[in-house]
mmCIF file of C-alpha atoms and ligand atoms in Angstrom:
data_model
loop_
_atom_site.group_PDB
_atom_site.id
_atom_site.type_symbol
_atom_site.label_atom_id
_atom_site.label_comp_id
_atom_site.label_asym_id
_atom_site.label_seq_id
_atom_site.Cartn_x
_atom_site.Cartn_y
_atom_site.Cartn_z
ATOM 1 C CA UNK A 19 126.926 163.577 71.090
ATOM 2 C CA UNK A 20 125.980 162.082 67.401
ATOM 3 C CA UNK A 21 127.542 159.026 65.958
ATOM 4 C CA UNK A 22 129.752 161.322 63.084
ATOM 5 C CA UNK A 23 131.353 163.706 66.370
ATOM 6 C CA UNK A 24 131.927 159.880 68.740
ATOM 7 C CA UNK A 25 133.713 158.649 65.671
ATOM 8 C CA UNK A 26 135.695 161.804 65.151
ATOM 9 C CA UNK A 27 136.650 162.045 68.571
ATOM 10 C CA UNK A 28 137.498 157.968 68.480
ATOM 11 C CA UNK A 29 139.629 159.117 65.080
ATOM 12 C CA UNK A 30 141.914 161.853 67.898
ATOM 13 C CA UNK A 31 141.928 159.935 71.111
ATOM 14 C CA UNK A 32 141.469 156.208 70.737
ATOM 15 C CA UNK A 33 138.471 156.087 72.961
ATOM 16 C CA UNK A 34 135.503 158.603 73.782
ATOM 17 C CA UNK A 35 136.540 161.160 75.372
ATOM 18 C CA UNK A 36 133.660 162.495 77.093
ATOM 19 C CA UNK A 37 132.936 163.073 80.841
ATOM 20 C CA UNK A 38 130.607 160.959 82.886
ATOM 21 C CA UNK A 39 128.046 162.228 85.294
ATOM 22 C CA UNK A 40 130.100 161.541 88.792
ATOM 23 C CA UNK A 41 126.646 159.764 90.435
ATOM 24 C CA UNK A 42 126.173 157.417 87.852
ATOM 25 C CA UNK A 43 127.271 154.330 89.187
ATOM 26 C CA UNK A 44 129.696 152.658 86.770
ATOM 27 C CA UNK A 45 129.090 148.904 88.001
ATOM 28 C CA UNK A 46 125.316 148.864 87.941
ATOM 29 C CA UNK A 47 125.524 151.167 84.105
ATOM 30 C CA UNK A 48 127.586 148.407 82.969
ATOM 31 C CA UNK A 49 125.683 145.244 84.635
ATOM 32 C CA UNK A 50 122.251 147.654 82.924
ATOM 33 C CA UNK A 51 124.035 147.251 79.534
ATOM 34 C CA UNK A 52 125.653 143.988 79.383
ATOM 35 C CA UNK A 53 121.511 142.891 79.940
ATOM 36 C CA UNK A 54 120.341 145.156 77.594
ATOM 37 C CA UNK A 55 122.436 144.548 74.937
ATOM 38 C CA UNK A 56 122.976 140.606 75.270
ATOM 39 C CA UNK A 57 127.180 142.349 76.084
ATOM 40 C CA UNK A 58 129.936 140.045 77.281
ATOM 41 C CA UNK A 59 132.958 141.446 79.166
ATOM 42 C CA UNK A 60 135.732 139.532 78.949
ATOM 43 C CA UNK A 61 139.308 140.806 80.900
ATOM 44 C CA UNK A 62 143.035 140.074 80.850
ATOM 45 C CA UNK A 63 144.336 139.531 84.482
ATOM 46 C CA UNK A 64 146.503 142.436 83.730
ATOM 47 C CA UNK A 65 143.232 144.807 83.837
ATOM 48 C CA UNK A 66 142.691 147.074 86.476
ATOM 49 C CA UNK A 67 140.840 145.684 89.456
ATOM 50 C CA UNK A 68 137.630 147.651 88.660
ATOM 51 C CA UNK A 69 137.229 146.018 85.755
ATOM 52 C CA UNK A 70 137.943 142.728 86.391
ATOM 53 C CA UNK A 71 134.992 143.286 88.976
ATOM 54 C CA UNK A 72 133.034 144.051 86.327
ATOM 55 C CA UNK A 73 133.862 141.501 83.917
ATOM 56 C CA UNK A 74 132.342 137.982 82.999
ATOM 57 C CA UNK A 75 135.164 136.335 82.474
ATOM 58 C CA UNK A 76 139.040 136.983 83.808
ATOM 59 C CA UNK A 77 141.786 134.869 81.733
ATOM 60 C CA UNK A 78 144.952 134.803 80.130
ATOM 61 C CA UNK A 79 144.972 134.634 76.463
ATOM 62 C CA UNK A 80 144.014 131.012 75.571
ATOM 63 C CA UNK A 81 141.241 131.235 78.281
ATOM 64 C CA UNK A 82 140.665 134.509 76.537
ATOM 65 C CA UNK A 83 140.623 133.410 73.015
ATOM 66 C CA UNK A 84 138.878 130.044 74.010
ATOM 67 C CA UNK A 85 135.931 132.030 75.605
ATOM 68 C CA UNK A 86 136.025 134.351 72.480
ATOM 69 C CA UNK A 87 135.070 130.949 70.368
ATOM 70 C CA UNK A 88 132.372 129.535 72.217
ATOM 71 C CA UNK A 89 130.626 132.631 73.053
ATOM 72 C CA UNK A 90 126.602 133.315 72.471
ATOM 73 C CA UNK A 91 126.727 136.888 73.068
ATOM 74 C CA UNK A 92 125.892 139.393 70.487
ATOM 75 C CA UNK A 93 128.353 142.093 71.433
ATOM 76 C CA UNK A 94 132.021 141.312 73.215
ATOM 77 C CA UNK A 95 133.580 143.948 75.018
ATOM 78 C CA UNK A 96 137.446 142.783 75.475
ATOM 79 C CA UNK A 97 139.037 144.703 78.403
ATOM 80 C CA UNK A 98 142.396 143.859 76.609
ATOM 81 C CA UNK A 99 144.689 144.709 73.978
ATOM 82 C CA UNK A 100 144.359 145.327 70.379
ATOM 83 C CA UNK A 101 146.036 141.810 69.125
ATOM 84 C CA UNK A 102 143.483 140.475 71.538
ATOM 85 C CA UNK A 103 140.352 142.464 70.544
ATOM 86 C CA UNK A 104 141.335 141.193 67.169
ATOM 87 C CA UNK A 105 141.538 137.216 67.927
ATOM 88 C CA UNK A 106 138.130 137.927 69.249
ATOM 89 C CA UNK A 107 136.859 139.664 65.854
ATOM 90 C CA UNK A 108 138.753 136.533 63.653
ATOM 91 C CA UNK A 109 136.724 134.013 65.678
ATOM 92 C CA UNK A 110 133.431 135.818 65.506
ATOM 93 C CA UNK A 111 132.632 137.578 62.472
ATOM 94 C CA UNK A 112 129.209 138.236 62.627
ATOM 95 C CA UNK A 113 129.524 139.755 66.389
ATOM 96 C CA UNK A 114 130.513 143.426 66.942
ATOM 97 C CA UNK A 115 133.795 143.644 69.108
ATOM 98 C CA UNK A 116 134.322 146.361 71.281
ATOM 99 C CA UNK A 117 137.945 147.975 72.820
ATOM 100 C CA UNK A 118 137.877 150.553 75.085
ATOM 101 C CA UNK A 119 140.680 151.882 74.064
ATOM 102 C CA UNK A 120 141.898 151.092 70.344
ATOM 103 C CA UNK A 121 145.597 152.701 71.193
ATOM 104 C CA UNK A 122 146.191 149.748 73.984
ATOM 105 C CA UNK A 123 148.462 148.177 71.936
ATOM 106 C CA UNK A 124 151.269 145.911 72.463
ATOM 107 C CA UNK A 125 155.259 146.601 72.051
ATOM 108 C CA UNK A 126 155.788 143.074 71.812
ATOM 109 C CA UNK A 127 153.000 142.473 68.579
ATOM 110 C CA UNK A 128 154.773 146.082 67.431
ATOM 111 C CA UNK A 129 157.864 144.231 67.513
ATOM 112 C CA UNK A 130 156.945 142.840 64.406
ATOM 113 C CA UNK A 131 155.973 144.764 61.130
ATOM 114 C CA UNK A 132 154.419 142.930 58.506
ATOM 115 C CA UNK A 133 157.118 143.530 55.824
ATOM 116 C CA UNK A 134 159.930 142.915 57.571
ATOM 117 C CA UNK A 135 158.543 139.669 58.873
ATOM 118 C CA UNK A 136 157.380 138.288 55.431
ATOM 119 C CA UNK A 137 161.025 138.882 54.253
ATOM 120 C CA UNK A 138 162.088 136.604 57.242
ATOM 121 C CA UNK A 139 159.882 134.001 56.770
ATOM 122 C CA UNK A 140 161.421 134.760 52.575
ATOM 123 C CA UNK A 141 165.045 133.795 54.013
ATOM 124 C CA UNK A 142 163.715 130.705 55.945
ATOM 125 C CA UNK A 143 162.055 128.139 53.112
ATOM 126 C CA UNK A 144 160.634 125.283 54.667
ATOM 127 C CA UNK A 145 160.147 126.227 57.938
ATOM 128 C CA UNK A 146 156.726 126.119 60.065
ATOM 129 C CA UNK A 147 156.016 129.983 61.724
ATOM 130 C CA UNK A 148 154.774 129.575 65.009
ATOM 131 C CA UNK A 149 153.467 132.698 66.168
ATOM 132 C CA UNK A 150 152.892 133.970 69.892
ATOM 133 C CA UNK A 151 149.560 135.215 70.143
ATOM 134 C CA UNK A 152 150.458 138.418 70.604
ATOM 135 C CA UNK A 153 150.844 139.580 67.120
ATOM 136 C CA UNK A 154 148.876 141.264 64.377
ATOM 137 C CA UNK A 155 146.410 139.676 62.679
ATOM 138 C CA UNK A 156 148.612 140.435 59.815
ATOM 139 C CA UNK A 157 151.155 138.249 61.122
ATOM 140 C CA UNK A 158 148.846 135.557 62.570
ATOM 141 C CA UNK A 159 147.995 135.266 58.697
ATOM 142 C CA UNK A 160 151.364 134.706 58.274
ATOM 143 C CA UNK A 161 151.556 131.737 60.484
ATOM 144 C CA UNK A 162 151.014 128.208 59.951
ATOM 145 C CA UNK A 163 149.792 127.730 63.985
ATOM 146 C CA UNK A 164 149.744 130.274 67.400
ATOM 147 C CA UNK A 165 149.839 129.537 70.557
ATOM 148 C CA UNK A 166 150.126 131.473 73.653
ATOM 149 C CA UNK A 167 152.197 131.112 77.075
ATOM 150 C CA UNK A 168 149.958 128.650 77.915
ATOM 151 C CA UNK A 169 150.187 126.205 75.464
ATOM 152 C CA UNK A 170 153.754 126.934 73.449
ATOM 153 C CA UNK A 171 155.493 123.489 74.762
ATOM 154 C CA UNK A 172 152.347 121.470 73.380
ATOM 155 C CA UNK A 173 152.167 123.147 70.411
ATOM 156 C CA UNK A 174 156.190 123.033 69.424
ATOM 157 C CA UNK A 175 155.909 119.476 70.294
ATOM 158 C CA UNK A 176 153.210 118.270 68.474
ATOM 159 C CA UNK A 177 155.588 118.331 65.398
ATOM 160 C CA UNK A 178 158.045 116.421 64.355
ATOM 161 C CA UNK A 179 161.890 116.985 66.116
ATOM 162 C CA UNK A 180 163.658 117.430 62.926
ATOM 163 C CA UNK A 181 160.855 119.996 61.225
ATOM 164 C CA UNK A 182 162.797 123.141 61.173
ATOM 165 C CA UNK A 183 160.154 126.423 63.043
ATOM 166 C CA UNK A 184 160.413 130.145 63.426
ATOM 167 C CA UNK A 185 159.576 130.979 66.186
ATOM 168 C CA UNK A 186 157.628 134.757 66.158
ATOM 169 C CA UNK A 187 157.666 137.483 67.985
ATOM 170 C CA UNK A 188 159.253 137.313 71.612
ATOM 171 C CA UNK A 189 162.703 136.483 71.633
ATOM 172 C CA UNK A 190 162.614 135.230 75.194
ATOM 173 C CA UNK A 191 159.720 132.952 75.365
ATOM 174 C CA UNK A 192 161.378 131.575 72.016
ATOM 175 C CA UNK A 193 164.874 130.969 73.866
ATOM 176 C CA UNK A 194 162.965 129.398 76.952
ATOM 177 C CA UNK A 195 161.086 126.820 74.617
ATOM 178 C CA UNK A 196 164.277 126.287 72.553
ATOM 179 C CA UNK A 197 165.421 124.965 76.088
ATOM 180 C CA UNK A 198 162.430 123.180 77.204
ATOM 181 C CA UNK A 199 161.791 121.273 74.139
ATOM 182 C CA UNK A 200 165.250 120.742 72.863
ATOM 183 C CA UNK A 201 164.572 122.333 69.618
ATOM 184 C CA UNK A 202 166.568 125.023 68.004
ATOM 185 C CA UNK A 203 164.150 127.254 66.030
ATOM 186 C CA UNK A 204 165.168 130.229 64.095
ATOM 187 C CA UNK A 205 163.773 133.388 66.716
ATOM 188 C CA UNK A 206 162.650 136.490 65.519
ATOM 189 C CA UNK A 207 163.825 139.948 67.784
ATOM 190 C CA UNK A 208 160.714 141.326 69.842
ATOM 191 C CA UNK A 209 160.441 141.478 73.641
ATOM 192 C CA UNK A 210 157.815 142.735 75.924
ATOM 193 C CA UNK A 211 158.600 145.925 77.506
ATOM 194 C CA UNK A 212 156.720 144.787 80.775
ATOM 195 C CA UNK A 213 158.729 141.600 81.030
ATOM 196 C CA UNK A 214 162.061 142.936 80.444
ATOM 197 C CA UNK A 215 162.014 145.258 82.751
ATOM 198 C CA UNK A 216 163.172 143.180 85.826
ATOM 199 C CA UNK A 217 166.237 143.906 87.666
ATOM 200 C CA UNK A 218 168.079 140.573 88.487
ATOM 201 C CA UNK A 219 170.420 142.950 91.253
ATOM 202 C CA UNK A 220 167.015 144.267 92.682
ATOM 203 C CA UNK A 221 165.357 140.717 92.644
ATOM 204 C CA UNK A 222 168.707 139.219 94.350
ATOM 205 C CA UNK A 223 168.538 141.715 96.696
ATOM 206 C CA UNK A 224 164.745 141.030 97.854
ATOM 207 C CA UNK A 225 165.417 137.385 98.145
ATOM 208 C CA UNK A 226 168.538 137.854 100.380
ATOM 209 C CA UNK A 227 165.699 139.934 102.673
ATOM 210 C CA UNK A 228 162.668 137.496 101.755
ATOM 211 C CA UNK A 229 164.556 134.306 102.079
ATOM 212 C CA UNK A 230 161.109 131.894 102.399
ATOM 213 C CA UNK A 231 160.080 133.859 98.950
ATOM 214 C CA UNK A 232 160.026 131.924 95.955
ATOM 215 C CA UNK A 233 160.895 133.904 92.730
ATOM 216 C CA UNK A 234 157.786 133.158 90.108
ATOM 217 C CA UNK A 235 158.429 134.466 86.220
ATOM 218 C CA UNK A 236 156.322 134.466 83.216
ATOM 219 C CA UNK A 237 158.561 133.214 80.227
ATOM 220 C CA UNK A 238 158.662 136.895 78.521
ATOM 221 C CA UNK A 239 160.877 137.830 81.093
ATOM 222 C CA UNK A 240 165.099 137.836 80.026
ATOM 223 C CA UNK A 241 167.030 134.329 80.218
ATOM 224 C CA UNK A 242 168.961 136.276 83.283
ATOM 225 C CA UNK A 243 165.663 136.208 86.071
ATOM 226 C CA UNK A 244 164.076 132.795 84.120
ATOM 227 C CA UNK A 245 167.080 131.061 85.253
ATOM 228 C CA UNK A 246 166.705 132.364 88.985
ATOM 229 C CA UNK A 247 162.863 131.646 88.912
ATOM 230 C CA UNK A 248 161.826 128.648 91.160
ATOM 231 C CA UNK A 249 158.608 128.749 88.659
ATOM 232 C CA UNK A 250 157.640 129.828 85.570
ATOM 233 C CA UNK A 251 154.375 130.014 83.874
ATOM 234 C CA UNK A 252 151.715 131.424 81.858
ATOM 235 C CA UNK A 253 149.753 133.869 83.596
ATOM 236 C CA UNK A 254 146.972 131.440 84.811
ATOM 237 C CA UNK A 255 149.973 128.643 85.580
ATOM 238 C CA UNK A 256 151.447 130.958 87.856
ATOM 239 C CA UNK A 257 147.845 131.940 89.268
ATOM 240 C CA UNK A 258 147.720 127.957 90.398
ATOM 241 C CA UNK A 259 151.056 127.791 91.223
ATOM 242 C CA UNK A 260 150.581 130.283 94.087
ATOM 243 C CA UNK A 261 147.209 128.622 95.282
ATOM 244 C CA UNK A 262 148.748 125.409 95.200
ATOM 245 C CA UNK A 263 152.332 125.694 96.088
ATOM 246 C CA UNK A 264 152.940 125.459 100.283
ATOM 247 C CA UNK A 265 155.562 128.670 100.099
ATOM 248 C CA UNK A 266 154.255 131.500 102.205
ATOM 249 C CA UNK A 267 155.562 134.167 100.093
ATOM 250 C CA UNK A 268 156.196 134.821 96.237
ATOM 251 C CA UNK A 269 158.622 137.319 94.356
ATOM 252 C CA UNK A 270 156.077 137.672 91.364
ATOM 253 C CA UNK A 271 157.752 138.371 87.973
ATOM 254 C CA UNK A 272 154.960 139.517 85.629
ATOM 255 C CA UNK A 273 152.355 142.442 85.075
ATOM 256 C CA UNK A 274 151.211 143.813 88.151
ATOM 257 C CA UNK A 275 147.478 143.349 87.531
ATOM 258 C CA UNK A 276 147.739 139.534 88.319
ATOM 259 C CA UNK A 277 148.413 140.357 92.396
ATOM 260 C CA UNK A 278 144.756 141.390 92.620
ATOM 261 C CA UNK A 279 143.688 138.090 91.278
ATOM 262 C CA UNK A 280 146.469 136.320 93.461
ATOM 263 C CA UNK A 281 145.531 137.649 96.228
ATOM 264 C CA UNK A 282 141.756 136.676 96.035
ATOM 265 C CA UNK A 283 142.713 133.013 95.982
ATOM 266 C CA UNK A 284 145.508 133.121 97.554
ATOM 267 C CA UNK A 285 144.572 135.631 100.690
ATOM 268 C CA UNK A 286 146.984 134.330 103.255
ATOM 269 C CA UNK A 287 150.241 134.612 100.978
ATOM 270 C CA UNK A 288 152.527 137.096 100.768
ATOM 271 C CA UNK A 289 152.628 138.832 96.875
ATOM 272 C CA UNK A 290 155.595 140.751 96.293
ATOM 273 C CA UNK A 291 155.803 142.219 92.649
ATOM 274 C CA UNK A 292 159.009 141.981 91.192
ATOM 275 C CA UNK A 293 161.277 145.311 90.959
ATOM 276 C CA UNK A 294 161.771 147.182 87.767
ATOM 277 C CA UNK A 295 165.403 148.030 86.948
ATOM 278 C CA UNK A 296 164.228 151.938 87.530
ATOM 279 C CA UNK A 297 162.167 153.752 89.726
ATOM 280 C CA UNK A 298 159.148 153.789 87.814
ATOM 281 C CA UNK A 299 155.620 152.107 87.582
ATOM 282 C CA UNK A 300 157.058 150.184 84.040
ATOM 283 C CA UNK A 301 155.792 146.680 85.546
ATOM 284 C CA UNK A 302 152.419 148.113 84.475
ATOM 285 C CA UNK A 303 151.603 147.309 81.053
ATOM 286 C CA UNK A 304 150.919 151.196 79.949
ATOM 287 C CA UNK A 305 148.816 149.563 76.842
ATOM 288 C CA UNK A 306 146.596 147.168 79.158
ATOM 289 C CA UNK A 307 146.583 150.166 81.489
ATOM 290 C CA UNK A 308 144.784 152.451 78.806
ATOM 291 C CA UNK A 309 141.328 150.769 79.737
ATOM 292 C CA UNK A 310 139.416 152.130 82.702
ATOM 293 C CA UNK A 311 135.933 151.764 84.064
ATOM 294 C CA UNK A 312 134.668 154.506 82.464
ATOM 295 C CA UNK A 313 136.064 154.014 79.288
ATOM 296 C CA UNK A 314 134.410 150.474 79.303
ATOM 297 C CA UNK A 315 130.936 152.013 79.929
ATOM 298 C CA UNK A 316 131.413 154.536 77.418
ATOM 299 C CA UNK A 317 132.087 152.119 74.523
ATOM 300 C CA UNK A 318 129.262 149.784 75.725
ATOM 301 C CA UNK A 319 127.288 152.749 75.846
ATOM 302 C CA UNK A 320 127.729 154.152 72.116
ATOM 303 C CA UNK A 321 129.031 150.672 70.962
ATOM 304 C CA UNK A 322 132.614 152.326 70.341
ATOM 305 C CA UNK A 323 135.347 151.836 69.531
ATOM 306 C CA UNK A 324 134.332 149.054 67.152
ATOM 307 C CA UNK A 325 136.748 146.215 66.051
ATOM 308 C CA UNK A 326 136.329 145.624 62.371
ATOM 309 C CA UNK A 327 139.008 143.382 60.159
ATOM 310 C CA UNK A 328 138.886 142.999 56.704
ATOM 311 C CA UNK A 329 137.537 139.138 55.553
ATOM 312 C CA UNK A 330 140.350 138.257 53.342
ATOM 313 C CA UNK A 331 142.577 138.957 56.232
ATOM 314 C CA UNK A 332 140.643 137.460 58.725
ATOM 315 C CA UNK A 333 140.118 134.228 56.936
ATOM 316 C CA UNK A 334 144.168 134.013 56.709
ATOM 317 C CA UNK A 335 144.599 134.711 60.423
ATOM 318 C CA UNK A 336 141.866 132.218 61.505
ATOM 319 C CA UNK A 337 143.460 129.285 60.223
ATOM 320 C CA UNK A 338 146.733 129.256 62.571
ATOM 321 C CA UNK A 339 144.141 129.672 65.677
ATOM 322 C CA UNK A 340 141.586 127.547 64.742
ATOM 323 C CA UNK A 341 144.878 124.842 64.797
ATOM 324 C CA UNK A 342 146.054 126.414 68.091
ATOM 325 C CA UNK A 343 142.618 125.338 69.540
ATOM 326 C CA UNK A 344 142.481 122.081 67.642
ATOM 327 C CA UNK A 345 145.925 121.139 69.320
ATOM 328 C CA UNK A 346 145.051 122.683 72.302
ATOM 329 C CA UNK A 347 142.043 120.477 72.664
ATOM 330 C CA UNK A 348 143.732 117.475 71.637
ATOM 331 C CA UNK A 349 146.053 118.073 74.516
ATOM 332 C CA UNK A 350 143.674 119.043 77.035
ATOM 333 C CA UNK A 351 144.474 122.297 77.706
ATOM 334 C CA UNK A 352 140.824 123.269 76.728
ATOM 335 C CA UNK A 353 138.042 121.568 77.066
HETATM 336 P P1 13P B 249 149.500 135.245 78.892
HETATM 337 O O1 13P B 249 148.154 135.856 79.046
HETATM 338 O O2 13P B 249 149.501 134.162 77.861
HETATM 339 O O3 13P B 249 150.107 134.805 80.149
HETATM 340 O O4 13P B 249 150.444 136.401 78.257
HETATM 341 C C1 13P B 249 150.817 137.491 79.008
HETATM 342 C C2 13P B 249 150.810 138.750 78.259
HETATM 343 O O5 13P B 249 151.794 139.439 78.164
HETATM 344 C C3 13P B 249 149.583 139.178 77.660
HETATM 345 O O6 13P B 249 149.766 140.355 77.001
HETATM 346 FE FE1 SF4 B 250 152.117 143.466 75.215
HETATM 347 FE FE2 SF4 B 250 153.761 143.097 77.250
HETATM 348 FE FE3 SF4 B 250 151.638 144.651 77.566
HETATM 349 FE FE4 SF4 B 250 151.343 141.972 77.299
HETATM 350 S S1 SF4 B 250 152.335 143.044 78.986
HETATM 351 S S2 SF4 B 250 150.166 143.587 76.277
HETATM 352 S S3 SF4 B 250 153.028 141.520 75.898
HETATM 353 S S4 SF4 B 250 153.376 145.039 76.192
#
């Protein structure tokens, strides 16, 4: 296949569609190219286990975005999301970033259209837009700082009590922090279709049968299962939590794609993933989901799908990162 038909076919599906000889062997390709090609992988703990085996780093998104920063490689492949893919592009200009799949989006960063969020930030003078990481680039340029699950409380905190915020895109990480840190900032309407799908009867239910299992919850989930969590955390907090904590057993609240990581460091407990409020898979992010092995050897194959950004834009959407990090650091969070 020539560039001009990969690019067309990139245009249709998202990704290259085009079939694999069943003997190669996808792990040792992939090792081949990330050699060749000076390639770093780096993968969301929501990534199927394949390719977290694969990749050279496994984080949440600070880790993620942290690693992005500081990398020497020439080419990084995120096994991710688009809003993701993009951090990595706004913190290294000169180095190509590659996505598997450039239609793994995000419902929560859809949440929020650029238009519609300027003329919010319009009706709100004088306040400070903190943005969750997962959000356009357009709307990171938007933003006076980001932060992620990881480091939201810091963040909100390192300004002063009275300074009025907006608080962008997830409604229910916003209404968690609003409680944490006392604050009352103005909360824009977007929620993760993963996270929301819990059922609070379902989750009652499996405690009644598990009663030694504590309920763990990332902070995109609704107010309804936070409030019935023993502990919630970013995605690497509640990684710890499990390897630390003495419980035997864990109702886990998030993505499914963290048990695989759970259970590596945590072999002896038992991981139960928290119910959806239907009878379907929905606890799967179907945008990180998108990304498969061969997928990732494909694009570090042809060096496709390409992440490119436009350098006005990514100037604007640097700045609220570059601060995330800055406070970030200041705080220890990063070293
Ligand atoms: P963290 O990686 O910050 O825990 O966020 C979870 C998530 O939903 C990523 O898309
Ligand atoms: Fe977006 Fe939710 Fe999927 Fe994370 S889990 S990428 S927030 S839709």
């Amino acid at each position: 296949m020539n560039i001009i038909e990969a690019k067309e076919k990139i245009l249709e599906n998202g990704f290259l569609d085009i079939e694999t000889d069943v003997q190669i062997d996808l792990f040792a390709a992939i090792e081949n190219l990330k050699k060749q090609k000076n390639a770093i992988v780096l993968a969301h703990y929501y990534q199927e286990p394949d390719i977290q085996d694969v990749a050279d780093f496994i984080g949440d998104s600070l880790g993620l975005a942290q690693k992005a920063a500081e990398t020497n490689a020439d080419i990084i492949v995120f096994a991710g999301v688009h809003f993701m893919a993009e951090t990595a592009k706004i913190l290294n200009p000169s180095k190509k970033v590659l996505l598997p799949d450039l239609k793994a989006g995000c419902s929560l960063a859809d949440s929020a259209p650029t238009q519609l969020f300027k003329k919010f930030k319009e009706q709100h003078p004088n306040h400070v837009v903190i943005s969750y990481i997962n959000c356009s680039a357009e709307i990171k340029a938007l933003s006076d700082i980001i932060c992620t699950s990881s480091n939201a409380e810091k963040i909100i905190e390192s300004l002063p009590i009275n300074q009025p915020i907006i608080f962008a895109p997830d409604r229910n990480l916003g209404a968690y922090l609003n409680k944490k840190t006392g604050r009352n900032m103005v909360l824009w309407n977007g929620a993760c279709m993963v996270h929301e799908i819990f059922s609070l009867e379902k989750i009652i239910k499996l405690k009644i049968r598990h009663p030694k299992a504590k309920l763990i919850a990332h902070p995109e989930c609704e107010e309804a299962v936070l409030n019935k969590a023993d502990f919630i955390g970013s995605t690497s907090q509640l990684l710890k939590y499990v390897q630390t904590d003495n419980s035997p057993e864990y109702i886990v609240a998030t993505e499914t794609g963290i048990l695989y990581k759970m259970q590596q460091t945590a072999p002896h407990k038992t991981l139960i993933p928290a119910p959806p409020n239907n009878s379907c898979a929905c606890n799967d992010c179907p945008h990180m989901k998108l990304n498969t092995l061969e997928k990732l050897y494909l694009c570090m194959e042809y060096e496709l799908p390409e992440l490119t950004m436009n350098e006005t834009l990514r100037i604007a959407a640097k700045k609220p990162i570059d601060r995330m990090l800055e406070i970030s650091r200041a705080a220890g969070l990063i070293g």
